[in-house]
Short mmCIF file of C-alpha atoms and ligand atoms in Angstrom, two decimals:
data_model
loop_
_atom_site.label_atom_id
_atom_site.label_comp_id
_atom_site.label_asym_id
_atom_site.label_seq_id
_atom_site.Cartn_x
_atom_site.Cartn_y
_atom_site.Cartn_z
CA MET A 1 -53.21 -17.23 -64.49
CA SER A 2 -52.11 -17.07 -60.65
CA GLU A 3 -48.50 -17.53 -59.24
CA HIS A 4 -46.96 -20.69 -57.95
CA PHE A 5 -43.74 -21.89 -56.42
CA ASP A 6 -41.49 -24.63 -58.14
CA VAL A 7 -39.78 -26.03 -54.81
CA HIS A 8 -36.90 -28.27 -55.78
CA GLY A 9 -36.34 -31.12 -53.22
CA GLY A 10 -33.14 -32.03 -51.64
CA ALA A 11 -31.91 -28.96 -49.80
CA ARG A 12 -30.21 -28.66 -46.75
CA LEU A 13 -30.69 -25.22 -45.12
CA THR A 14 -27.69 -23.53 -43.63
CA GLY A 15 -27.03 -19.75 -42.94
CA GLU A 16 -28.73 -16.77 -41.00
CA VAL A 17 -32.01 -15.38 -41.27
CA GLU A 18 -33.48 -12.23 -39.77
CA VAL A 19 -37.23 -12.17 -38.47
CA VAL A 20 -39.07 -8.66 -38.61
CA GLY A 21 -42.13 -7.58 -36.81
CA ALA A 22 -45.08 -9.93 -36.01
CA LYS A 23 -48.04 -9.79 -38.28
CA ASN A 24 -50.24 -10.74 -35.45
CA SER A 25 -49.00 -7.86 -33.58
CA VAL A 26 -48.63 -5.22 -36.17
CA LEU A 27 -52.16 -5.31 -37.58
CA LYS A 28 -53.77 -4.90 -33.94
CA LEU A 29 -51.08 -1.99 -33.24
CA MET A 30 -52.41 -0.36 -36.25
CA ALA A 31 -55.92 -0.63 -35.08
CA ALA A 32 -54.88 0.60 -31.47
CA ALA A 33 -53.73 4.09 -33.19
CA LEU A 34 -57.46 4.60 -33.71
CA LEU A 35 -57.71 5.36 -29.99
CA ALA A 36 -55.53 8.48 -29.91
CA GLU A 37 -55.88 11.83 -32.30
CA GLY A 38 -52.48 12.44 -33.91
CA THR A 39 -49.76 10.58 -35.52
CA THR A 40 -48.78 7.07 -34.18
CA THR A 41 -45.48 5.36 -35.64
CA ILE A 42 -45.05 1.78 -35.71
CA THR A 43 -41.47 0.41 -36.57
CA ASN A 44 -40.29 -2.95 -37.69
CA CYS A 45 -43.36 -3.75 -39.58
CA PRO A 46 -43.14 -6.71 -42.09
CA ARG A 47 -43.23 -5.99 -45.63
CA ILE A 48 -46.57 -8.34 -46.30
CA LEU A 49 -49.84 -7.91 -47.77
CA ASP A 50 -51.78 -7.66 -44.79
CA VAL A 51 -50.18 -4.34 -43.72
CA PRO A 52 -51.47 -2.21 -46.89
CA LEU A 53 -54.92 -3.97 -46.42
CA MET A 54 -54.92 -2.94 -42.60
CA ALA A 55 -54.04 0.36 -43.82
CA ASP A 56 -57.24 0.55 -46.33
CA VAL A 57 -59.27 -0.38 -43.47
CA LEU A 58 -57.95 2.39 -41.04
CA ARG A 59 -58.36 5.00 -44.46
CA SER A 60 -62.06 3.74 -44.61
CA VAL A 61 -62.88 5.33 -41.03
CA GLY A 62 -60.70 8.40 -41.98
CA CYS A 63 -57.15 7.94 -41.04
CA ASP A 64 -54.24 8.93 -42.98
CA VAL A 65 -51.92 5.85 -43.49
CA GLU A 66 -48.17 6.08 -44.90
CA ILE A 67 -45.93 2.90 -45.39
CA ASP A 68 -42.47 3.83 -45.70
CA ASP A 69 -40.42 0.49 -45.81
CA ASP A 70 -40.54 -1.05 -42.44
CA VAL A 71 -42.26 2.09 -40.70
CA VAL A 72 -45.99 2.80 -40.69
CA ARG A 73 -47.48 6.30 -39.86
CA ILE A 74 -51.15 6.59 -38.87
CA THR A 75 -52.83 10.06 -38.46
CA THR A 76 -56.13 9.77 -36.82
CA PRO A 77 -58.22 12.68 -37.18
CA ALA A 78 -60.29 14.49 -34.67
CA GLU A 79 -63.38 13.28 -36.34
CA LEU A 80 -63.34 9.71 -37.06
CA SER A 81 -66.11 7.51 -38.97
CA HIS A 82 -67.64 4.95 -37.02
CA GLU A 83 -67.88 2.81 -40.34
CA ALA A 84 -65.37 0.33 -41.30
CA SER A 85 -66.48 -0.98 -44.55
CA SER A 86 -63.27 -1.03 -46.93
CA SER A 87 -63.35 -4.23 -49.22
CA ALA A 88 -60.13 -5.08 -47.31
CA MET A 89 -62.26 -6.07 -44.26
CA SER A 90 -63.11 -9.13 -46.03
CA LYS A 91 -59.55 -10.24 -46.60
CA LEU A 92 -58.00 -10.34 -43.01
CA ARG A 93 -59.40 -11.37 -39.49
CA ALA A 94 -57.34 -8.69 -38.00
CA SER A 95 -59.89 -6.01 -39.34
CA VAL A 96 -62.12 -7.05 -36.65
CA CYS A 97 -59.75 -5.46 -34.02
CA VAL A 98 -61.14 -1.83 -35.12
CA LEU A 99 -64.10 -2.62 -33.32
CA GLY A 100 -62.78 -2.35 -29.74
CA PRO A 101 -60.93 1.12 -30.44
CA LEU A 102 -63.83 2.32 -32.34
CA VAL A 103 -66.63 1.71 -29.55
CA GLY A 104 -63.90 2.84 -27.11
CA LYS A 105 -63.48 6.06 -28.87
CA LEU A 106 -66.86 6.91 -30.64
CA LYS A 107 -68.97 4.66 -28.50
CA LYS A 108 -70.20 3.31 -31.77
CA ALA A 109 -68.96 1.05 -34.64
CA VAL A 110 -70.32 -0.67 -37.56
CA VAL A 111 -67.73 -2.96 -38.80
CA ALA A 112 -67.96 -5.51 -41.75
CA LEU A 113 -67.48 -8.95 -40.88
CA PRO A 114 -63.84 -10.11 -41.28
CA GLY A 115 -62.23 -12.56 -43.61
CA GLY A 116 -58.88 -14.24 -43.19
CA ASP A 117 -57.85 -17.74 -43.02
CA ALA A 118 -60.13 -20.58 -43.80
CA ILE A 119 -59.02 -22.62 -40.77
CA GLY A 120 -62.49 -23.34 -39.09
CA SER A 121 -65.20 -21.57 -37.37
CA ARG A 122 -64.34 -18.23 -36.04
CA PRO A 123 -67.27 -16.88 -34.33
CA LEU A 124 -67.22 -13.46 -32.66
CA ASP A 125 -69.42 -13.92 -29.59
CA MET A 126 -66.73 -13.37 -26.92
CA HIS A 127 -65.78 -10.03 -28.59
CA GLN A 128 -69.40 -8.91 -28.62
CA ASN A 129 -70.13 -10.39 -24.82
CA GLY A 130 -67.24 -8.24 -23.70
CA LEU A 131 -68.56 -5.14 -25.20
CA ARG A 132 -71.97 -5.95 -23.90
CA LYS A 133 -70.32 -6.18 -20.34
CA LEU A 134 -68.75 -2.84 -20.91
CA GLY A 135 -72.36 -1.25 -21.59
CA ALA A 136 -72.66 -1.55 -25.55
CA THR A 137 -75.23 -3.31 -27.29
CA SER A 138 -73.77 -5.48 -30.11
CA SER A 139 -75.69 -7.17 -32.98
CA ILE A 140 -74.68 -8.68 -36.33
CA GLU A 141 -76.84 -6.67 -39.13
CA HIS A 142 -76.39 -7.02 -42.92
CA GLY A 143 -72.64 -8.43 -42.83
CA CYS A 144 -71.60 -6.23 -39.92
CA VAL A 145 -70.94 -5.94 -36.53
CA VAL A 146 -72.79 -3.23 -34.93
CA ALA A 147 -72.03 -2.11 -31.45
CA GLU A 148 -73.30 1.19 -29.46
CA ALA A 149 -73.03 2.64 -25.89
CA ASP A 150 -74.12 5.78 -24.14
CA GLY A 151 -71.06 5.33 -22.31
CA LEU A 152 -68.74 2.59 -21.42
CA HIS A 153 -67.91 1.37 -17.74
CA GLY A 154 -65.73 -0.84 -16.24
CA ALA A 155 -66.90 -4.76 -16.00
CA GLN A 156 -65.57 -7.95 -14.58
CA ILE A 157 -65.49 -9.95 -17.72
CA TRP A 158 -64.66 -13.62 -17.91
CA LEU A 159 -63.69 -15.26 -21.44
CA ASP A 160 -64.99 -18.95 -22.03
CA PHE A 161 -61.68 -19.51 -23.98
CA PRO A 162 -58.35 -17.28 -24.14
CA SER A 163 -59.39 -15.95 -27.50
CA VAL A 164 -56.49 -13.29 -28.58
CA GLY A 165 -58.80 -11.15 -30.66
CA ALA A 166 -61.55 -11.06 -28.04
CA THR A 167 -58.83 -9.90 -25.49
CA GLU A 168 -57.58 -7.28 -27.91
CA ASN A 169 -60.73 -5.79 -28.55
CA ILE A 170 -61.89 -5.76 -25.07
CA LEU A 171 -58.46 -4.31 -23.74
CA MET A 172 -58.75 -1.39 -26.31
CA ALA A 173 -62.41 -0.49 -25.59
CA ALA A 174 -61.73 -0.77 -21.79
CA ALA A 175 -58.82 1.58 -21.91
CA LEU A 176 -61.12 4.75 -22.54
CA ALA A 177 -64.15 3.17 -20.29
CA ASP A 178 -65.03 4.71 -17.03
CA GLY A 179 -63.71 2.53 -13.92
CA THR A 180 -61.75 -0.54 -13.87
CA THR A 181 -62.16 -3.62 -15.95
CA VAL A 182 -60.82 -7.04 -15.30
CA ILE A 183 -60.45 -9.57 -17.98
CA ASP A 184 -60.21 -13.17 -16.57
CA ASN A 185 -59.14 -16.05 -18.60
CA ALA A 186 -57.40 -13.42 -20.98
CA ALA A 187 -55.18 -14.56 -23.68
CA ARG A 188 -51.32 -14.75 -22.57
CA GLU A 189 -49.80 -14.66 -26.14
CA PRO A 190 -46.52 -12.37 -26.73
CA GLU A 191 -48.64 -10.22 -28.94
CA ILE A 192 -51.16 -9.23 -26.09
CA ALA A 193 -48.08 -8.15 -24.14
CA ASP A 194 -47.00 -6.20 -27.13
CA ILE A 195 -50.35 -4.35 -27.61
CA ALA A 196 -50.55 -3.93 -23.68
CA ALA A 197 -46.93 -2.21 -23.80
CA MET A 198 -47.94 0.21 -26.78
CA LEU A 199 -51.27 1.11 -24.90
CA GLY A 200 -49.32 1.91 -21.86
CA GLU A 201 -46.88 4.34 -23.76
CA MET A 202 -50.12 5.84 -25.13
CA GLY A 203 -51.31 6.37 -21.59
CA ALA A 204 -53.49 3.48 -20.83
CA LYS A 205 -53.08 1.76 -17.17
CA ILE A 206 -53.18 -2.07 -17.68
CA GLU A 207 -51.52 -4.61 -15.40
CA GLY A 208 -51.09 -8.39 -15.77
CA ALA A 209 -49.97 -8.23 -19.38
CA GLY A 210 -48.90 -11.87 -20.32
CA THR A 211 -50.87 -13.38 -17.34
CA SER A 212 -54.45 -14.48 -17.64
CA THR A 213 -56.07 -11.65 -15.49
CA LEU A 214 -55.85 -8.19 -17.24
CA THR A 215 -56.71 -5.16 -14.98
CA VAL A 216 -57.48 -2.00 -17.08
CA GLU A 217 -58.14 1.30 -15.43
CA GLY A 218 -59.90 3.34 -17.84
CA VAL A 219 -58.45 6.95 -18.65
CA ALA A 220 -60.15 9.81 -20.34
CA GLU A 221 -57.83 10.18 -23.32
CA LEU A 222 -54.64 8.49 -25.08
CA LYS A 223 -51.91 10.17 -26.80
CA PRO A 224 -50.05 8.96 -30.01
CA THR A 225 -46.74 7.19 -29.66
CA GLU A 226 -43.76 5.43 -31.42
CA HIS A 227 -43.68 1.64 -30.98
CA ARG A 228 -41.42 -1.06 -32.26
CA VAL A 229 -43.40 -4.53 -33.14
CA ILE A 230 -41.98 -7.56 -31.40
CA GLY A 231 -40.28 -10.30 -33.70
CA ASP A 232 -42.58 -12.63 -35.28
CA ARG A 233 -42.19 -15.99 -33.32
CA ILE A 234 -44.40 -17.91 -35.90
CA VAL A 235 -42.03 -17.03 -38.55
CA GLY A 236 -39.11 -17.62 -36.45
CA ALA A 237 -40.52 -21.08 -35.62
CA THR A 238 -41.21 -21.63 -39.34
CA TRP A 239 -37.34 -21.36 -39.89
CA ALA A 240 -36.59 -23.69 -36.85
CA PHE A 241 -38.89 -26.35 -38.20
CA ALA A 242 -37.36 -25.89 -41.74
CA ALA A 243 -33.80 -26.51 -40.52
CA ALA A 244 -34.93 -29.57 -38.56
CA MET A 245 -36.54 -30.90 -41.62
CA THR A 246 -33.77 -30.45 -44.06
CA ARG A 247 -31.02 -31.47 -41.45
CA GLY A 248 -29.62 -28.22 -41.75
CA ASP A 249 -27.99 -25.64 -39.39
CA VAL A 250 -29.79 -22.18 -39.27
CA THR A 251 -29.56 -19.24 -37.02
CA VAL A 252 -32.66 -17.17 -36.69
CA THR A 253 -32.23 -13.43 -35.29
CA GLY A 254 -34.91 -10.93 -34.64
CA VAL A 255 -37.11 -12.92 -32.46
CA ASP A 256 -37.29 -13.70 -28.54
CA PRO A 257 -36.40 -17.14 -28.01
CA HIS A 258 -38.36 -17.10 -24.47
CA HIS A 259 -41.72 -16.60 -27.08
CA LEU A 260 -40.57 -20.11 -28.47
CA GLU A 261 -39.62 -22.14 -25.47
CA LEU A 262 -41.86 -25.00 -25.93
CA VAL A 263 -41.33 -25.27 -29.76
CA LEU A 264 -37.67 -25.50 -29.12
CA GLU A 265 -38.02 -28.02 -26.63
CA LYS A 266 -40.05 -30.15 -28.98
CA LEU A 267 -37.08 -29.67 -31.55
CA ARG A 268 -34.62 -30.92 -29.21
CA LEU A 269 -36.75 -33.97 -28.37
CA ALA A 270 -36.56 -34.36 -32.19
CA GLY A 271 -32.92 -34.73 -31.97
CA ALA A 272 -32.03 -30.95 -32.89
CA GLU A 273 -28.92 -29.15 -30.94
CA VAL A 274 -30.63 -25.74 -30.26
CA THR A 275 -28.87 -22.83 -28.86
CA THR A 276 -30.75 -19.58 -27.84
CA TYR A 277 -29.39 -16.07 -27.50
CA ASP A 278 -31.26 -14.20 -24.92
CA GLY A 279 -33.83 -11.86 -26.42
CA LYS A 280 -32.24 -12.09 -29.70
CA GLY A 281 -32.66 -15.43 -31.46
CA PHE A 282 -31.45 -18.92 -31.78
CA ARG A 283 -29.63 -21.68 -33.71
CA VAL A 284 -31.04 -24.90 -34.65
CA ARG A 285 -28.68 -27.74 -35.96
CA GLN A 286 -30.13 -30.95 -36.62
CA PRO A 287 -27.51 -33.52 -37.26
CA GLU A 288 -29.40 -36.75 -37.85
CA ARG A 289 -33.07 -37.83 -39.27
CA PRO A 290 -35.78 -36.31 -36.55
CA GLU A 291 -37.22 -38.63 -34.46
CA SER A 292 -40.89 -38.55 -34.05
CA VAL A 293 -42.49 -36.28 -31.25
CA ASP A 294 -46.08 -35.84 -30.27
CA PHE A 295 -47.70 -32.21 -30.37
CA VAL A 296 -50.67 -30.80 -29.08
CA THR A 297 -52.00 -27.02 -29.86
CA LEU A 298 -53.20 -25.01 -26.88
CA PRO A 299 -53.34 -21.14 -26.59
CA TYR A 300 -49.91 -19.80 -25.42
CA PRO A 301 -47.65 -20.92 -23.80
CA GLY A 302 -48.98 -23.96 -25.30
CA PHE A 303 -47.99 -25.24 -28.78
CA ALA A 304 -49.32 -22.69 -31.25
CA THR A 305 -52.32 -23.66 -33.64
CA ASP A 306 -50.24 -21.70 -36.21
CA LEU A 307 -47.39 -24.09 -36.08
CA GLN A 308 -49.62 -27.19 -36.40
CA PRO A 309 -48.89 -27.66 -40.15
CA PHE A 310 -45.26 -27.67 -39.44
CA ALA A 311 -45.45 -30.32 -36.60
CA VAL A 312 -47.29 -32.36 -39.36
CA ALA A 313 -44.74 -31.72 -41.90
CA LEU A 314 -41.69 -32.50 -39.58
CA SER A 315 -43.34 -35.60 -38.29
CA SER A 316 -44.16 -36.84 -41.95
CA VAL A 317 -40.39 -37.11 -42.18
CA SER A 318 -39.37 -38.22 -38.89
CA GLU A 319 -38.51 -41.68 -37.81
CA GLY A 320 -41.34 -43.36 -35.92
CA THR A 321 -45.08 -42.25 -35.17
CA SER A 322 -46.43 -38.93 -34.16
CA MET A 323 -49.70 -37.93 -32.63
CA ILE A 324 -50.91 -34.45 -33.30
CA THR A 325 -53.88 -33.09 -31.59
CA GLU A 326 -55.40 -29.82 -32.70
CA ASN A 327 -57.56 -28.26 -30.08
CA VAL A 328 -57.98 -24.63 -31.53
CA TYR A 329 -59.09 -24.76 -35.06
CA GLU A 330 -60.69 -28.05 -36.40
CA ALA A 331 -60.22 -27.18 -40.10
CA ARG A 332 -56.45 -26.94 -39.83
CA PHE A 333 -56.23 -30.83 -40.54
CA ARG A 334 -56.98 -30.06 -44.18
CA PHE A 335 -53.64 -29.48 -44.66
CA ILE A 336 -53.06 -33.20 -44.25
CA GLU A 337 -54.71 -34.08 -47.36
CA GLU A 338 -52.06 -31.94 -49.52
CA MET A 339 -49.44 -33.69 -47.35
CA VAL A 340 -51.00 -37.04 -48.58
CA ARG A 341 -50.32 -35.84 -52.13
CA LEU A 342 -46.82 -35.51 -51.30
CA GLY A 343 -46.53 -39.05 -50.16
CA ALA A 344 -47.15 -38.35 -46.18
CA ASP A 345 -48.30 -41.62 -44.23
CA ALA A 346 -50.95 -39.45 -42.12
CA ARG A 347 -54.64 -39.88 -41.31
CA THR A 348 -56.86 -38.02 -39.02
CA ASP A 349 -59.45 -39.02 -36.59
CA GLY A 350 -61.67 -35.99 -35.27
CA HIS A 351 -59.09 -33.54 -33.72
CA HIS A 352 -56.26 -36.12 -33.73
CA ALA A 353 -53.85 -36.96 -36.46
CA VAL A 354 -51.40 -40.03 -36.68
CA VAL A 355 -48.39 -39.45 -38.92
CA ARG A 356 -45.79 -42.03 -39.79
CA GLY A 357 -42.75 -40.89 -40.89
CA VAL A 358 -41.41 -41.70 -44.41
CA GLU A 359 -37.65 -41.54 -45.58
CA GLN A 360 -38.54 -38.96 -48.09
CA LEU A 361 -41.64 -37.30 -49.54
CA SER A 362 -42.60 -37.39 -53.48
CA SER A 363 -43.25 -34.27 -55.38
CA ALA A 364 -46.77 -33.42 -56.45
CA PRO A 365 -48.88 -30.17 -57.26
CA VAL A 366 -50.27 -28.95 -54.09
CA TRP A 367 -52.58 -26.10 -53.12
CA ALA A 368 -52.04 -23.73 -49.90
CA SER A 369 -55.35 -23.29 -48.19
CA ASP A 370 -53.98 -20.62 -45.59
CA ILE A 371 -50.73 -18.79 -44.49
CA ARG A 372 -49.10 -21.58 -42.43
CA ALA A 373 -50.42 -24.70 -44.60
CA GLY A 374 -48.93 -22.91 -47.54
CA ALA A 375 -45.56 -22.34 -45.74
CA GLY A 376 -45.76 -25.94 -44.45
CA LEU A 377 -46.21 -27.16 -48.22
CA VAL A 378 -43.12 -25.22 -49.30
CA LEU A 379 -40.98 -27.11 -46.39
CA ALA A 380 -42.42 -30.36 -47.12
CA GLY A 381 -41.52 -29.78 -50.95
CA LEU A 382 -37.90 -29.04 -49.59
CA CYS A 383 -38.07 -33.02 -48.41
CA ALA A 384 -39.43 -34.53 -51.75
CA ASP A 385 -37.77 -35.87 -54.73
CA GLY A 386 -38.19 -33.82 -57.81
CA ILE A 387 -40.17 -30.26 -58.16
CA THR A 388 -43.00 -29.69 -55.90
CA GLU A 389 -45.45 -27.08 -57.05
CA VAL A 390 -47.17 -25.24 -54.57
CA TRP A 391 -50.38 -23.22 -55.86
CA ASP A 392 -52.23 -20.29 -54.33
CA VAL A 393 -48.97 -18.67 -52.98
CA PHE A 394 -50.92 -15.46 -52.28
CA HIS A 395 -51.72 -16.85 -48.93
CA ILE A 396 -48.02 -17.13 -48.08
CA ASP A 397 -47.32 -13.63 -49.20
CA ARG A 398 -49.72 -12.46 -46.56
CA GLY A 399 -47.92 -13.78 -43.82
CA TYR A 400 -44.10 -14.13 -44.96
CA PRO A 401 -42.03 -11.31 -45.88
CA ASN A 402 -39.29 -12.36 -48.52
CA PHE A 403 -40.27 -16.04 -48.21
CA VAL A 404 -38.84 -17.24 -51.34
CA GLU A 405 -35.66 -15.04 -51.12
CA ASN A 406 -34.96 -16.08 -47.68
CA LEU A 407 -35.23 -19.57 -48.44
CA ASN A 408 -32.97 -19.54 -51.60
CA ARG A 409 -30.35 -17.55 -49.44
CA LEU A 410 -30.29 -20.36 -47.01
CA GLY A 411 -29.80 -22.75 -49.79
CA ALA A 412 -33.04 -24.05 -51.04
CA ARG A 413 -33.90 -23.60 -54.88
CA ILE A 414 -37.21 -22.21 -55.30
CA ASP A 415 -38.65 -20.30 -58.27
CA ARG A 416 -41.78 -18.16 -58.31
CA VAL A 417 -43.61 -18.72 -61.29
CA GLY A 418 -46.45 -16.85 -63.31
CA THR A 419 -47.96 -13.62 -62.54
CA PRO A 420 -49.81 -12.41 -59.26
CA GLY A 421 -53.58 -13.35 -59.07
CA PRO A 422 -56.39 -10.89 -58.24
CA GLU A 423 -55.97 -11.71 -54.35
CA ALA A 424 -52.76 -10.25 -54.50
CA ASP A 425 -53.44 -6.82 -55.87
C1 UD1 B 1 -55.36 -15.27 -33.76
C2 UD1 B 1 -54.32 -15.32 -34.85
C3 UD1 B 1 -54.40 -16.64 -35.68
C4 UD1 B 1 -54.16 -17.74 -34.46
C5 UD1 B 1 -54.95 -17.65 -33.39
C6 UD1 B 1 -54.82 -18.50 -32.10
C7 UD1 B 1 -54.57 -12.90 -35.67
C8 UD1 B 1 -54.69 -12.05 -36.57
N1 UD1 B 1 -54.59 -14.38 -35.66
O1 UD1 B 1 -56.89 -15.53 -34.49
O2 UD1 B 1 -53.18 -16.68 -36.33
O3 UD1 B 1 -54.33 -19.01 -34.83
O4 UD1 B 1 -55.18 -16.35 -32.86
O5 UD1 B 1 -53.58 -18.43 -31.74
O6 UD1 B 1 -53.86 -12.54 -34.66
N2 UD1 B 1 -63.35 -17.91 -30.43
C9 UD1 B 1 -64.89 -18.00 -30.32
N3 UD1 B 1 -65.42 -16.92 -30.09
C10 UD1 B 1 -65.05 -15.68 -30.17
C11 UD1 B 1 -63.57 -15.74 -30.46
C12 UD1 B 1 -62.76 -17.01 -30.84
O7 UD1 B 1 -65.31 -19.22 -30.19
O8 UD1 B 1 -65.66 -14.93 -30.03
C13 UD1 B 1 -62.86 -19.30 -30.61
C14 UD1 B 1 -62.16 -19.53 -32.17
O9 UD1 B 1 -63.22 -20.19 -33.00
C15 UD1 B 1 -60.97 -20.39 -31.81
C16 UD1 B 1 -60.56 -20.01 -30.57
O10 UD1 B 1 -61.70 -19.21 -29.86
O11 UD1 B 1 -61.56 -21.70 -31.76
C17 UD1 B 1 -59.24 -19.16 -30.54
O12 UD1 B 1 -59.73 -17.93 -31.45
P1 UD1 B 1 -58.78 -16.69 -31.17
O13 UD1 B 1 -57.81 -16.76 -30.13
O14 UD1 B 1 -59.83 -15.69 -31.14
O15 UD1 B 1 -58.15 -16.59 -32.44
P2 UD1 B 1 -57.91 -14.97 -33.48
O16 UD1 B 1 -57.76 -13.92 -32.56
O17 UD1 B 1 -59.41 -15.05 -34.44
#
């Protein structure tokens, strides 16, 4: 028996909700701790399944990891193993982020191929090419990425696409390489700025974080630090969409509204009244039925692909027709099949979707295929008549701390039903 959520339709969400540290930052910061012998402390960590999974990955190479509420302490020993083979590797994408630090520190890594959300093809060619430019060999052998170098040297690296994961892996390896590395067409996501800030506190010399050119002057050694994870902009945006979809009034704290400028502008275009509180949060109030808006996903500062399901869900109850274009992960439109079960008038053509808004969705059993699709289905269920059953909710638990509790506090009625499935162990 696995768990599902019973989502009662018809709620209007009101009140305040606090966002904690970003999943897509904390997991990389945990990997960065491998670069320095001693105890690194990370605070403001979200209580989600992926954090203990990443802890298992770090334990598999010899670290001692303690999780105490929202604080994670990682003690990296003098002798680390270069083989990351925990079964947790296959459950999360971010596990591949141990590759860069292991190659940087040990000049050798054997890292099981990562798992994570089924959102489309997720190759590692840019990670491998970047490491090769730094002087390592890299191949895929028996389900593992294998990389090895006599020594790493600085290099000029151009990424074909501003990949978040490749930027992070190359950054972490280059931090301990001889000489200067320049990464061009680097990812500009706030999570990159966060990891660059933490590496800087550890003694790395990095310039250009948050721009598309990162310059890393390699140092001989890094030291442990204490670092606070930035607020989760994707979770913050989820609450913003939830307010807009339910014609609610929600104040979100713990997230920097500058990280969500385009998202909040889109919601203004849909008719929301948005107030921002510098560096602290924002309020979204939706007085009338939302109006249709077009969305195009792109690397940051474009509209995040992780928010595409919410764009589809909002459009499905808006007045008018929206065009949504997915440029990053083609398989993310699978979510639309589930939205159609809920009565959405939506169809896809290649990487475009056309969604004609309906007054109300209609409850049905639906299945979450990944973290954000799962959360999107829950928000859609709030706009449906009757009770929508959302299945495979272990996906949602990977990304959203206290999701049901937070929604219920904002005025929704959602019941968690059943016992955790094997995936949630
Ligand atoms: C991260 C996020 C994910 C988000 C994505 C894009 C984590 C754990 N996950 O994933 O939630 O949706 O950024 O914002 O932080 N690509 C290649 N070759 C590579 C690497 C990537 O072709 O070597 C392609 C991917 O298939 C994809 C695009 O580049 O089409 C972007 O991927 P990337 O930015 O690397 O995403 P992740 O870091 O895996």
